XYZ file of C-alpha atoms in Angstrom:
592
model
C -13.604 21.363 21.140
C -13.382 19.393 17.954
C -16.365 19.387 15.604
C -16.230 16.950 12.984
C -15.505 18.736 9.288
C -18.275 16.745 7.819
C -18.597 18.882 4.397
C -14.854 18.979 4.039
C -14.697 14.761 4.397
C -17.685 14.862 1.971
C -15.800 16.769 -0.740
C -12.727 14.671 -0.353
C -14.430 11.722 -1.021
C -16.959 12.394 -3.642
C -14.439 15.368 -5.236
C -11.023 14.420 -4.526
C -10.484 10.622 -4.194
C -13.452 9.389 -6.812
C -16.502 8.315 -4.497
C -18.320 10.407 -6.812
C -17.788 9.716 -10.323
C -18.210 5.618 -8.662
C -21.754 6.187 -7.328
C -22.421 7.470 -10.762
C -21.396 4.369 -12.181
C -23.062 2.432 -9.958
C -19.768 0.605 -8.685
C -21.352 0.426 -5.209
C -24.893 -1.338 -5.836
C -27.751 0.985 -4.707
C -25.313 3.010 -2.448
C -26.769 6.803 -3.042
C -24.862 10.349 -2.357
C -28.020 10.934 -0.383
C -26.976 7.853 1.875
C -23.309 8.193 1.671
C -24.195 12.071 3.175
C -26.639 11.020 5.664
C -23.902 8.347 7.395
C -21.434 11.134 7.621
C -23.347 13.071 9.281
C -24.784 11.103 11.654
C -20.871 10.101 12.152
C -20.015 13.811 12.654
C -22.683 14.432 15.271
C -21.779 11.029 17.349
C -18.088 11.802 17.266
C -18.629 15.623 18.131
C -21.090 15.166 21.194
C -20.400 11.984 22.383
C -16.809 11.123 21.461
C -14.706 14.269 21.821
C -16.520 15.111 25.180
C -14.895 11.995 26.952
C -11.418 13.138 25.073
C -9.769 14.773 28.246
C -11.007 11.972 30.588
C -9.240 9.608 28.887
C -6.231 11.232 28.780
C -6.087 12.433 31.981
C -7.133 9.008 33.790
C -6.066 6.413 31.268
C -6.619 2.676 31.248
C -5.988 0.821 35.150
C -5.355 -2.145 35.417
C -5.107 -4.254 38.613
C -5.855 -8.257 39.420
C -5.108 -8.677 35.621
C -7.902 -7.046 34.567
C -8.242 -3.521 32.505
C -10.910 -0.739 33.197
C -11.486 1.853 31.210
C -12.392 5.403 32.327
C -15.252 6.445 33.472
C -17.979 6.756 31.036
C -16.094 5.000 27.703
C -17.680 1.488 28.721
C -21.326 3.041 27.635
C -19.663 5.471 25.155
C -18.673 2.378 23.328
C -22.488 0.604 23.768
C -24.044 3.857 22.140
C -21.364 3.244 19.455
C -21.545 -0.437 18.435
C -25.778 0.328 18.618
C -25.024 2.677 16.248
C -23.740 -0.214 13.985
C -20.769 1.475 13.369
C -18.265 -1.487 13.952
C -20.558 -3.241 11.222
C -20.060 -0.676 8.147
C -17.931 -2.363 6.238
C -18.291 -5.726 8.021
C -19.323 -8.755 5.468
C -23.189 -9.045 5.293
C -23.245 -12.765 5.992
C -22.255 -12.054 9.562
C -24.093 -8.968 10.035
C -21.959 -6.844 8.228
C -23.313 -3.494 6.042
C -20.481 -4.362 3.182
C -20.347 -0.828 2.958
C -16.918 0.815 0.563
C -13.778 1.339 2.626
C -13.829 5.037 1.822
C -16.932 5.261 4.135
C -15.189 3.360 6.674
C -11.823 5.459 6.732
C -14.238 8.534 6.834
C -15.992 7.680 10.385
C -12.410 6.270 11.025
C -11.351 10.112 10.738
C -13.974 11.086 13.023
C -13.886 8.575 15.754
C -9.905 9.224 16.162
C -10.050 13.095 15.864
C -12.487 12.916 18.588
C -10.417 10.861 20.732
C -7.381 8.648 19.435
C -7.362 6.226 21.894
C -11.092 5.424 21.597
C -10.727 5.001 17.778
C -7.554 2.542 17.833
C -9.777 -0.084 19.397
C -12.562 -0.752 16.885
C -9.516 -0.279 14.232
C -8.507 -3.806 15.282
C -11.825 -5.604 15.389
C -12.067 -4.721 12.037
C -8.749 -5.844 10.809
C -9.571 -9.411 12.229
C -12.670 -9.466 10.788
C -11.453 -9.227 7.698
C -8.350 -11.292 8.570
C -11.161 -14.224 9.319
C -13.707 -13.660 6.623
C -10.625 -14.156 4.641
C -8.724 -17.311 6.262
C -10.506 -18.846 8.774
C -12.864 -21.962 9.010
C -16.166 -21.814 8.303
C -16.883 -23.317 11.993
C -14.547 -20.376 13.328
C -16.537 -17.962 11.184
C -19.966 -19.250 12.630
C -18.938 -18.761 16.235
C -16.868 -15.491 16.078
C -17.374 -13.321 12.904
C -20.787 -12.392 14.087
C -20.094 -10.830 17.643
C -16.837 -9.030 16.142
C -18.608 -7.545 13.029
C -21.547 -6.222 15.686
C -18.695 -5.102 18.392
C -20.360 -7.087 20.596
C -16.758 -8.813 21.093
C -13.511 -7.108 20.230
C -10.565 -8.444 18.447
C -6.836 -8.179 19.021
C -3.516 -8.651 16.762
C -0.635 -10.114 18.567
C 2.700 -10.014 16.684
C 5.295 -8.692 19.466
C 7.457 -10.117 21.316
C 10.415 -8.492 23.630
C 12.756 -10.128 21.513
C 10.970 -9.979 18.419
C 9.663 -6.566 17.178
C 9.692 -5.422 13.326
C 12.149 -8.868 12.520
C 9.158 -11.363 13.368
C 11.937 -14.187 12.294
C 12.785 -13.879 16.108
C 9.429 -15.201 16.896
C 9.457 -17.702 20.249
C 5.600 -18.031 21.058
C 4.848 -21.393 21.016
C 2.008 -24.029 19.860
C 1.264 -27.219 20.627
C -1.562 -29.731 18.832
C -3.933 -30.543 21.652
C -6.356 -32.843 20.060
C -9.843 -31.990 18.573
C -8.886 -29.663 16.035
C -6.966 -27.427 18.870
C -3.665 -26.032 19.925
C -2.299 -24.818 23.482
C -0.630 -21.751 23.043
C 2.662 -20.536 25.313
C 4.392 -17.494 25.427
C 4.493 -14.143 25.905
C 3.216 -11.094 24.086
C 3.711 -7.502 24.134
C 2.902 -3.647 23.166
C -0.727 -5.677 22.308
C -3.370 -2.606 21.687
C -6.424 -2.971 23.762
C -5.108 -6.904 24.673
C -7.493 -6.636 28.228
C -10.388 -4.133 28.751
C -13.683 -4.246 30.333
C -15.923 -2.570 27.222
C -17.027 -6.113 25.883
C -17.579 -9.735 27.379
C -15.134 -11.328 25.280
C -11.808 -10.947 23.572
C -10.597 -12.438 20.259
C -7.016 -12.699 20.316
C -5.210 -13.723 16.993
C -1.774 -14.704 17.900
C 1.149 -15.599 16.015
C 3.016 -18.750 16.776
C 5.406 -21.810 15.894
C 4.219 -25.189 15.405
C 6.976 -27.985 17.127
C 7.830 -28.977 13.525
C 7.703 -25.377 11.655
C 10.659 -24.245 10.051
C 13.151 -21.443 10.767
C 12.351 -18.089 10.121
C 9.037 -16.786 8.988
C 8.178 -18.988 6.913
C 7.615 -21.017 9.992
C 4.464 -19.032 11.575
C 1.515 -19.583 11.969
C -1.941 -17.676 13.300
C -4.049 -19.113 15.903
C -7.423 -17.621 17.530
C -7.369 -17.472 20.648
C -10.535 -15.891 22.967
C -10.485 -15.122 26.658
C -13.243 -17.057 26.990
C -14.056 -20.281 25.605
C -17.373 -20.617 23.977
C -19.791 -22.769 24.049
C -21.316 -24.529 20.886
C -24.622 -22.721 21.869
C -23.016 -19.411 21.494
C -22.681 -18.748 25.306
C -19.783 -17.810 27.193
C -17.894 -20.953 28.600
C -14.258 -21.133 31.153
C -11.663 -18.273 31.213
C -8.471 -18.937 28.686
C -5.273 -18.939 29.949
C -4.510 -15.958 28.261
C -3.695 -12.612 30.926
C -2.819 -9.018 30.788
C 0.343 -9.283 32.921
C 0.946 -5.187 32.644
C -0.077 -2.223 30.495
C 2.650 0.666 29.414
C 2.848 3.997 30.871
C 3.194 6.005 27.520
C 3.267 9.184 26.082
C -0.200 9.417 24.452
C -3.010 7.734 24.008
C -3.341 6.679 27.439
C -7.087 5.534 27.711
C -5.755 2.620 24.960
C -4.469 -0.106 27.268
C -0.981 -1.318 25.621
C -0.948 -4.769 27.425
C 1.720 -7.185 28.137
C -0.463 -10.243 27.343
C 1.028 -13.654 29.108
C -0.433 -17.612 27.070
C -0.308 -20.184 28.980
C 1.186 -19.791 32.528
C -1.606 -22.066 34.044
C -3.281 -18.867 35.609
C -6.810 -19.682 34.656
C -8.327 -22.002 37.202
C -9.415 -25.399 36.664
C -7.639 -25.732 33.635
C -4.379 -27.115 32.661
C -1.442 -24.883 30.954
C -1.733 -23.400 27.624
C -4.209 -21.288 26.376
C -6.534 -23.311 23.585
C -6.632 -21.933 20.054
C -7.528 -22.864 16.823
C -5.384 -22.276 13.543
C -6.432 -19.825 10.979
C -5.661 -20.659 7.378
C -2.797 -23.166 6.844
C 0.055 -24.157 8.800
C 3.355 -22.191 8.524
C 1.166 -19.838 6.342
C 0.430 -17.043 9.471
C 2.190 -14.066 8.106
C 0.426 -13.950 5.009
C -2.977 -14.336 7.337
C -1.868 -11.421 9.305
C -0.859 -9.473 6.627
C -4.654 -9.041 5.391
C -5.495 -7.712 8.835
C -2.012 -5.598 9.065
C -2.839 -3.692 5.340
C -5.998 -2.914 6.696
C -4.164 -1.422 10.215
C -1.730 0.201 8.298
C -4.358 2.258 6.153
C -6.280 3.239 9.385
C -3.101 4.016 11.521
C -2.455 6.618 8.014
C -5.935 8.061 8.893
C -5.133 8.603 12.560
C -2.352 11.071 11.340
C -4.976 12.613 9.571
C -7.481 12.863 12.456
C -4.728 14.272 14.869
C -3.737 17.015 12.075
C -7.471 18.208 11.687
C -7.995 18.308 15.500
C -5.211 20.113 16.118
C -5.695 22.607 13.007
C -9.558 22.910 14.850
C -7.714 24.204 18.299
C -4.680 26.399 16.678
C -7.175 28.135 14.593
C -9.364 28.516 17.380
C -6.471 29.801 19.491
C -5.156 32.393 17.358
C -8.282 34.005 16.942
C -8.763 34.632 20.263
C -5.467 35.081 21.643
C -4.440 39.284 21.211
C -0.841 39.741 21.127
C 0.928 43.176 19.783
C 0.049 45.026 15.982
C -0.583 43.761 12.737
C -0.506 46.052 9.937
C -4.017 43.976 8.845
C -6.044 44.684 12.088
C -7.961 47.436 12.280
C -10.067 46.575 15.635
C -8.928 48.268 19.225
C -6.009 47.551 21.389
C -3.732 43.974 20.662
C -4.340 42.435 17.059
C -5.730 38.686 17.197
C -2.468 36.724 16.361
C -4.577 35.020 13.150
C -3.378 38.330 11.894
C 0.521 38.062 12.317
C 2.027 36.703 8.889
C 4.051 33.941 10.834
C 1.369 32.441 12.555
C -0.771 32.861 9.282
C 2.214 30.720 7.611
C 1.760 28.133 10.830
C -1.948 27.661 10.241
C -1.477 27.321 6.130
C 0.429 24.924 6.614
C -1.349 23.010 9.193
C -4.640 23.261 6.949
C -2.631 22.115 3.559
C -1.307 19.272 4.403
C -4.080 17.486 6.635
C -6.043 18.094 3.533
C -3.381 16.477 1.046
C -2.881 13.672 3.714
C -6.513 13.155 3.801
C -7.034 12.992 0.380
C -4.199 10.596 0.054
C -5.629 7.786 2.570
C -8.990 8.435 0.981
C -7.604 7.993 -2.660
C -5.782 4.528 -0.963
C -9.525 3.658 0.424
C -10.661 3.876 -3.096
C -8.408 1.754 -5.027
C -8.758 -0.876 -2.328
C -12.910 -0.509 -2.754
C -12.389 -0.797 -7.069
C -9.850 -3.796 -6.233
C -12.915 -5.429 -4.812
C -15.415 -4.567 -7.205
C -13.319 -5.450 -10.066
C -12.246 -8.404 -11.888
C -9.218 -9.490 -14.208
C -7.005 -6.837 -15.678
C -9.078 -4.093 -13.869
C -8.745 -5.921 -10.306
C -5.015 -6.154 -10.533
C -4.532 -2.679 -11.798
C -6.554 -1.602 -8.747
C -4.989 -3.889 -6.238
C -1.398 -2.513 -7.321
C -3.048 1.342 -7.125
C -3.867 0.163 -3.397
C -0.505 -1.735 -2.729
C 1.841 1.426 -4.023
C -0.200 3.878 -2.050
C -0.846 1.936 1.451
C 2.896 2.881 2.657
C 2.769 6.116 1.611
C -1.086 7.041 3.625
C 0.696 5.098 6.270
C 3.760 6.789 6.614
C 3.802 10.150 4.893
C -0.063 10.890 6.708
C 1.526 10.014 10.008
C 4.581 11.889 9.816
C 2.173 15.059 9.109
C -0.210 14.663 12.060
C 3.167 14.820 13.978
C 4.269 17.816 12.186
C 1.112 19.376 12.322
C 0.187 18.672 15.901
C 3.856 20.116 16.419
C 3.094 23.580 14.494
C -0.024 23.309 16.903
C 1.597 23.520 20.169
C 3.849 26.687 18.569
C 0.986 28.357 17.539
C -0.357 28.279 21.178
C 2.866 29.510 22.238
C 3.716 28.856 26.126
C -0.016 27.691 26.636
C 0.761 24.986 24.311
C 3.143 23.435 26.735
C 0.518 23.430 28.893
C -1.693 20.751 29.578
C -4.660 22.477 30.287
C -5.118 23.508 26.395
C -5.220 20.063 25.111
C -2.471 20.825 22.533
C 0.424 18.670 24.179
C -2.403 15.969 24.686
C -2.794 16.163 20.013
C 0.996 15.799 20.140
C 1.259 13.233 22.846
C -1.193 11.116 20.932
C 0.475 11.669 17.343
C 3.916 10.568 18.266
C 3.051 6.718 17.901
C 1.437 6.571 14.908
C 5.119 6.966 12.623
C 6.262 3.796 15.356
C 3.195 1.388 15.702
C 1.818 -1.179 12.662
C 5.029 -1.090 11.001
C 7.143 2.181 11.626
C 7.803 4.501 9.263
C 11.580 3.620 8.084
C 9.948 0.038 7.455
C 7.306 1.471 5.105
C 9.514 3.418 3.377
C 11.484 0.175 2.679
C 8.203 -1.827 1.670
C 7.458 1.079 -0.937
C 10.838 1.350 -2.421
C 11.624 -2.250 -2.851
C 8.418 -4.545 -3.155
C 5.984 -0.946 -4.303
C 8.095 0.263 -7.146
C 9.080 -2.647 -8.703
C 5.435 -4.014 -9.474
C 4.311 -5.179 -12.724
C 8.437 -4.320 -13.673
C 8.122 -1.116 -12.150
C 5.212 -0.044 -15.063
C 2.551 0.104 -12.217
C 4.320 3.639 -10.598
C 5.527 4.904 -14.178
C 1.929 4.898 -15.094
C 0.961 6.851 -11.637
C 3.333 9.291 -12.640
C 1.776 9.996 -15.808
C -1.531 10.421 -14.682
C -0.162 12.649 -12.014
C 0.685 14.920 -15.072
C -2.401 13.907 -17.413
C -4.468 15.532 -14.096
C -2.288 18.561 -13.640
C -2.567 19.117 -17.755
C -6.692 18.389 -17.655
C -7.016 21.222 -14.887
C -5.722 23.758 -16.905
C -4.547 25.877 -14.085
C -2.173 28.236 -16.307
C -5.401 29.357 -17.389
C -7.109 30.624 -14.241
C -6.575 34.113 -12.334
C -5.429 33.459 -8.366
C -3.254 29.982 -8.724
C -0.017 32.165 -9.416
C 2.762 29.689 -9.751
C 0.815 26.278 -8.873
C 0.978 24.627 -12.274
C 4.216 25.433 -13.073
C 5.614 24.074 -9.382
C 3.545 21.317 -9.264
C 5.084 20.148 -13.178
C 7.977 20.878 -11.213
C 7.503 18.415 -7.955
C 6.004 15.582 -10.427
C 9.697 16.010 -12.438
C 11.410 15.787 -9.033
C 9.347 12.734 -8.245
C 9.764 10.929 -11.114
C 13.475 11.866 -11.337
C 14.186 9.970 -7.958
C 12.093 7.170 -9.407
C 13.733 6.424 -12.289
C 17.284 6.821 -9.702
C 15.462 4.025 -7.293
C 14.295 1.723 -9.975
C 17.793 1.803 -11.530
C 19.580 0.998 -8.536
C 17.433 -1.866 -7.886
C 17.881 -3.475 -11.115
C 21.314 -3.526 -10.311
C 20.969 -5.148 -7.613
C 22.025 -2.233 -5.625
C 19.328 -2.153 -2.347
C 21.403 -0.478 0.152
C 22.168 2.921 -1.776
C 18.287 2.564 -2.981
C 17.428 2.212 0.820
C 19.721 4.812 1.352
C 16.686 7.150 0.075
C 13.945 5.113 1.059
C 12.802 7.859 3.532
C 13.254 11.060 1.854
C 11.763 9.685 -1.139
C 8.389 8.392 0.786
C 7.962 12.430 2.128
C 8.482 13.099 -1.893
C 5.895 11.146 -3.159
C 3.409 12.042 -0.613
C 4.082 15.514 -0.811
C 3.939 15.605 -4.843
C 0.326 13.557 -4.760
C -1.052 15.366 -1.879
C -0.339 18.817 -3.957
C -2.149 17.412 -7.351
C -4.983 16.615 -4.650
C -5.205 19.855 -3.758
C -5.278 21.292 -7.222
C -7.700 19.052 -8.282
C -10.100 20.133 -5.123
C -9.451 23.139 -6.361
C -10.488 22.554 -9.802
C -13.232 20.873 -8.855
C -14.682 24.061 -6.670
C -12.874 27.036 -7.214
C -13.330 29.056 -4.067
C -10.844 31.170 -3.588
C -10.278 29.633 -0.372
C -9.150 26.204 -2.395
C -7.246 28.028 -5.169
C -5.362 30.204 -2.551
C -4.781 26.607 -0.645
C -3.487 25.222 -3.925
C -1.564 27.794 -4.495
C 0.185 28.546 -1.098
C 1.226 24.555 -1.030
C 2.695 24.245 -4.184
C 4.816 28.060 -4.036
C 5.447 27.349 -0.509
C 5.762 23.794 0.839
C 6.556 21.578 -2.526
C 9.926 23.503 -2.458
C 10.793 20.669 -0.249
C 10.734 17.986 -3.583
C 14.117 19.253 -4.948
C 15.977 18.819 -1.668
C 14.332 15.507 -1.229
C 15.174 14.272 -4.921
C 19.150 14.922 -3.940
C 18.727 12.944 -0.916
C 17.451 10.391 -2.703
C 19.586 10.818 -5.826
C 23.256 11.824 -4.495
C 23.023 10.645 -0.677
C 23.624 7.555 -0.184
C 27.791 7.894 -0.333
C 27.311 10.188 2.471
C 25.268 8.476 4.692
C 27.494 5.831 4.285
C 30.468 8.036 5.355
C 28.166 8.925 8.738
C 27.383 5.410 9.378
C 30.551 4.333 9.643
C 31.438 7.135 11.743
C 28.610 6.108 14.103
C 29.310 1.822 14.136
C 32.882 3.532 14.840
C 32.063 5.540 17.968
């Protein structure tokens, strides 16, 4: 059973990513440690008794749906009333609308908690949030008045709908149609899929923001536009009015996370009664301007999705460690007890569960480091702000995509350390894996945020904005002093190492793009995402390290940078000298 590592998340924020040294400087109002560790663990006890309990029911049952309409399993509906009592929805919600305006880094903590307790349960809030801030940002103060406070409370949830069949990561392809209706209104037509929790029964209402073409709008994307669009009317006293013509046509049958319905959602097919086709909506922000809407609610997906491949890594670390200390298998020269060693003994499986426990910590400092440039973006102003905001802009792809990829990887080193039981169902480790798998894929896969790092992340402020990353990478590593301690072995001289490697394929990318040369710099897009993410995540850990030195963090430090930044070499070349190659391949494959 997972128990939330609420000392752990404490030291990562306050130690690792900077809460710390900001509550010192008073960068978050009258926001006290004593506060900040009082939410956390209050968050830790409601996702470890109350969350994590309903884990296997929700797997094992899933979302049904039938007569267009979604129910959850049994016992989530008042899971999720305990939750939004709680105020948890309302954290970081705007205080105008109810809202505690606490720092993101709080946020993506219980985040962490909520999804390593049960993934599917934690995607849903994930979204109400992102169109809260989406609205508090764009929409009309009469949209704000009627909807902002139910979704900051959780009383109402809130969707995003970008896909269509035809239309998945190239939204140019976009069809959804809508059409002025008078009064400020639009009727909206067309049809919507792989839309995360798009129907459910755990609130009243559902806040739909939907993108969509105008008749007039022109080509491409710069032709969209967002529209709200709730499943039920409301009436100017606040009160629920008719049914939308907005359905849930179908939900997938997928690999993980099955208690999250994944809804084909159907506007305007005349299926609500006593109303005429189209579902009514109003627009958000200005006409033809929808992308750039969305995008404030998709930045703030794509940082929580990051933390989801944290939450699966530290739930799955929880039950392999678990495992192997009860499982007994053969000798181990380090076991003195009777009969068959524990296999926490065995050197491989010790290797497995290093691993495992290294790099959910570096991914989880990572997204926490990306929480706290987008909380000093906020609190800033001028020179300051911007620096900040580009901090948060470079780093968002990389706790996307490089945290992901390592709750896959670690939930995958969790189902070999159970061995055949871990292709079993009844241990819960396929379940970890199951749920993993769609976090690289969903709010912009993986391949796409590599792209967005190498050619719009790098090349900010001229490309001075990652050069001056870089550097502090190595002022850190220099200020720790670690050729000075006893127990960190190689670490400092690896780590100077990885940070060469990194800044090596840098310099290669930035080049290439200056010259106007995208496709050889995309040709190392990928490798050099895993790269950067496994270079910060290491100076994370040696600053922990620094910052405690137990010998359990030292020997962490240590075993991460002799052991798992040996990758960053192999990575530079792919990104460096491997782009005539892959060429060579792909024209092999087109060929075939």
């Amino acid at each position: 059973m997972y128990r939330a590592p609420v000392e752990e998340i404490a030291f990562a924020l306050k130690h690792v990513a900077g809460l710390g040294p900001a509550l010192d400087a008073g960068q978050f109002g009258d926001l006290s440690e004593d506060l900040v560790d009082a939410i956390l663990a209050e968050a830790g006890r409601f996702a470890t008794e109350e969350v994590a309990p309903l884990r296997r029911v929700g797997d094992e049952e899933g979302a049904m749906l039938r007569d267009a309409a979604v129910t959850m399993p049994p016992g989530w509906k008042p899971l999720y009333r305990r939750w939004i009592e709680g105020g948890w929805n309302a954290l970081s919600g705007p205080e105008d609308f109810g809202g505690q305006a606490l720092p993101t880094m709080l946020s993506v903590a219980t985040l962490e908690m909520w999804n390593s307790a049960s993934m599917a349960f934690g995607i849903g809030p994930t979204l109400t949030m992102g169109a809260v801030e989406a609205l508090d940002k764009h929409a009309s103060d009469d949209l704000k008045r009627t909807y902002l406070g139910k979704l900051v409370s959780g009383e109402w949830m809130g969707t995003m709908n970008l896909t269509e069949p035809q239309a998945g990561s190239d939204l140019s392809a976009l069809k959804t149609r809508a059409e002025p209706a008078g009064e400020g209104t639009y009727r909206i037509f067309g049809q919507k899929i792989f839309i995360t929790y798009g129907e459910h029964n755990l609130t009243d209402n559902i806040v739909h923001l939907v993108l969509a073409r105008l008749p007039d709008a022109p080509a491409g994307t710069k032709g969209i536009s967002l529209f709200l669009v709730p499943k039920f009317l409301v009436n100017e006293d606040g009160s629920l009015g008719p049914r939308n013509d907005v359905f849930c046509a179908s939900i997938e049958h997928k690999l993980g996370i099955h208690a999250s319905p994944t809804c084909t959602m159907i506007y305007g097919d005349g299926f609500a009664e006593g109303m005429e086709p189209g579902a009514i909506g109003w627009l958000v922000g200005e006409e033809n301007r929808g992308l750039a809407c969305m995008f404030t609610m998709m930045n703030n997906a794509r940082l929580a999705v990051g933390i989801q491949g944290v939450s699966v890594a530290e739930a799955a670390f929880q039950k392999a460690l678990a495992y192997a200390k009860e499982r007994r298998q053969g000798k181990a020269s380090g076991y003195s007890g009777e009969g068959m060693a524990p296999i926490v003994h065995h050197p491989d499986v010790q290797r497995d569960l290093a691993t495992m426990k290294a790099l959910t910590r570096a991914a989880r400092a990572i997204a926490y480091s990306c929480a706290h440039a987008i909380d000093r973006a906020r609190n800033a102003e001028g020179g300051e702000a911007r620096y900040w905001q580009e901090r948060a802009n470079l780093l968002t792809p990389v706790a996307k995509a490089f945290c992901t990829d390592i709750g896959v990887q670690v939930a995958s080193i969790g189902v070999q350390v159970h061995g055949g039981m871990g292709y079993i169902e009844e241990t819960g480790a396929a379940a970890l894996l199951r749920d993993a798998r769609i976090a690289p894929i969903y709010e912009g896969t993986n391949g796409i945020q590599a792209i967005d790092l190498v050619t719009r992340k790098l090349p900010l402020s001229g490309g001075e904005h990652v050069r001056g990353y870089l550097e502090e990478l190595r002022e850190t590593l220099r200020d720790l002093g670690l050729l000075n301690e006893a127990g960190f072995g190689a670490a400092a001289r690896r780590l100077g190492e990885a940070i060469n490697d990194l800044s090596e394929a840098t310099a290669h990318l930035l080049a290439l793009l200056d010259k106007e040369q995208n496709e050889a710099a995309l040709a190392g897009a990928t490798p050099y995402l895993r790269l950067f993410g496994l270079v910060a995540g290491g100076v994370h850990l040696a600053r922990a390290a620094r910052a405690d030195m137990s010998a359990e963090r030292i020997g962490l430090c240590r075993f991460y940078a002799e052991n798992l930044l040996t990758e960053t070499a192999g990575l530079k070349l792919q990104v460096t000298a491997g782009a005539d190659s892959l060429a060579g391949a792909a024209a092999s494959l087109v060929m075939s």
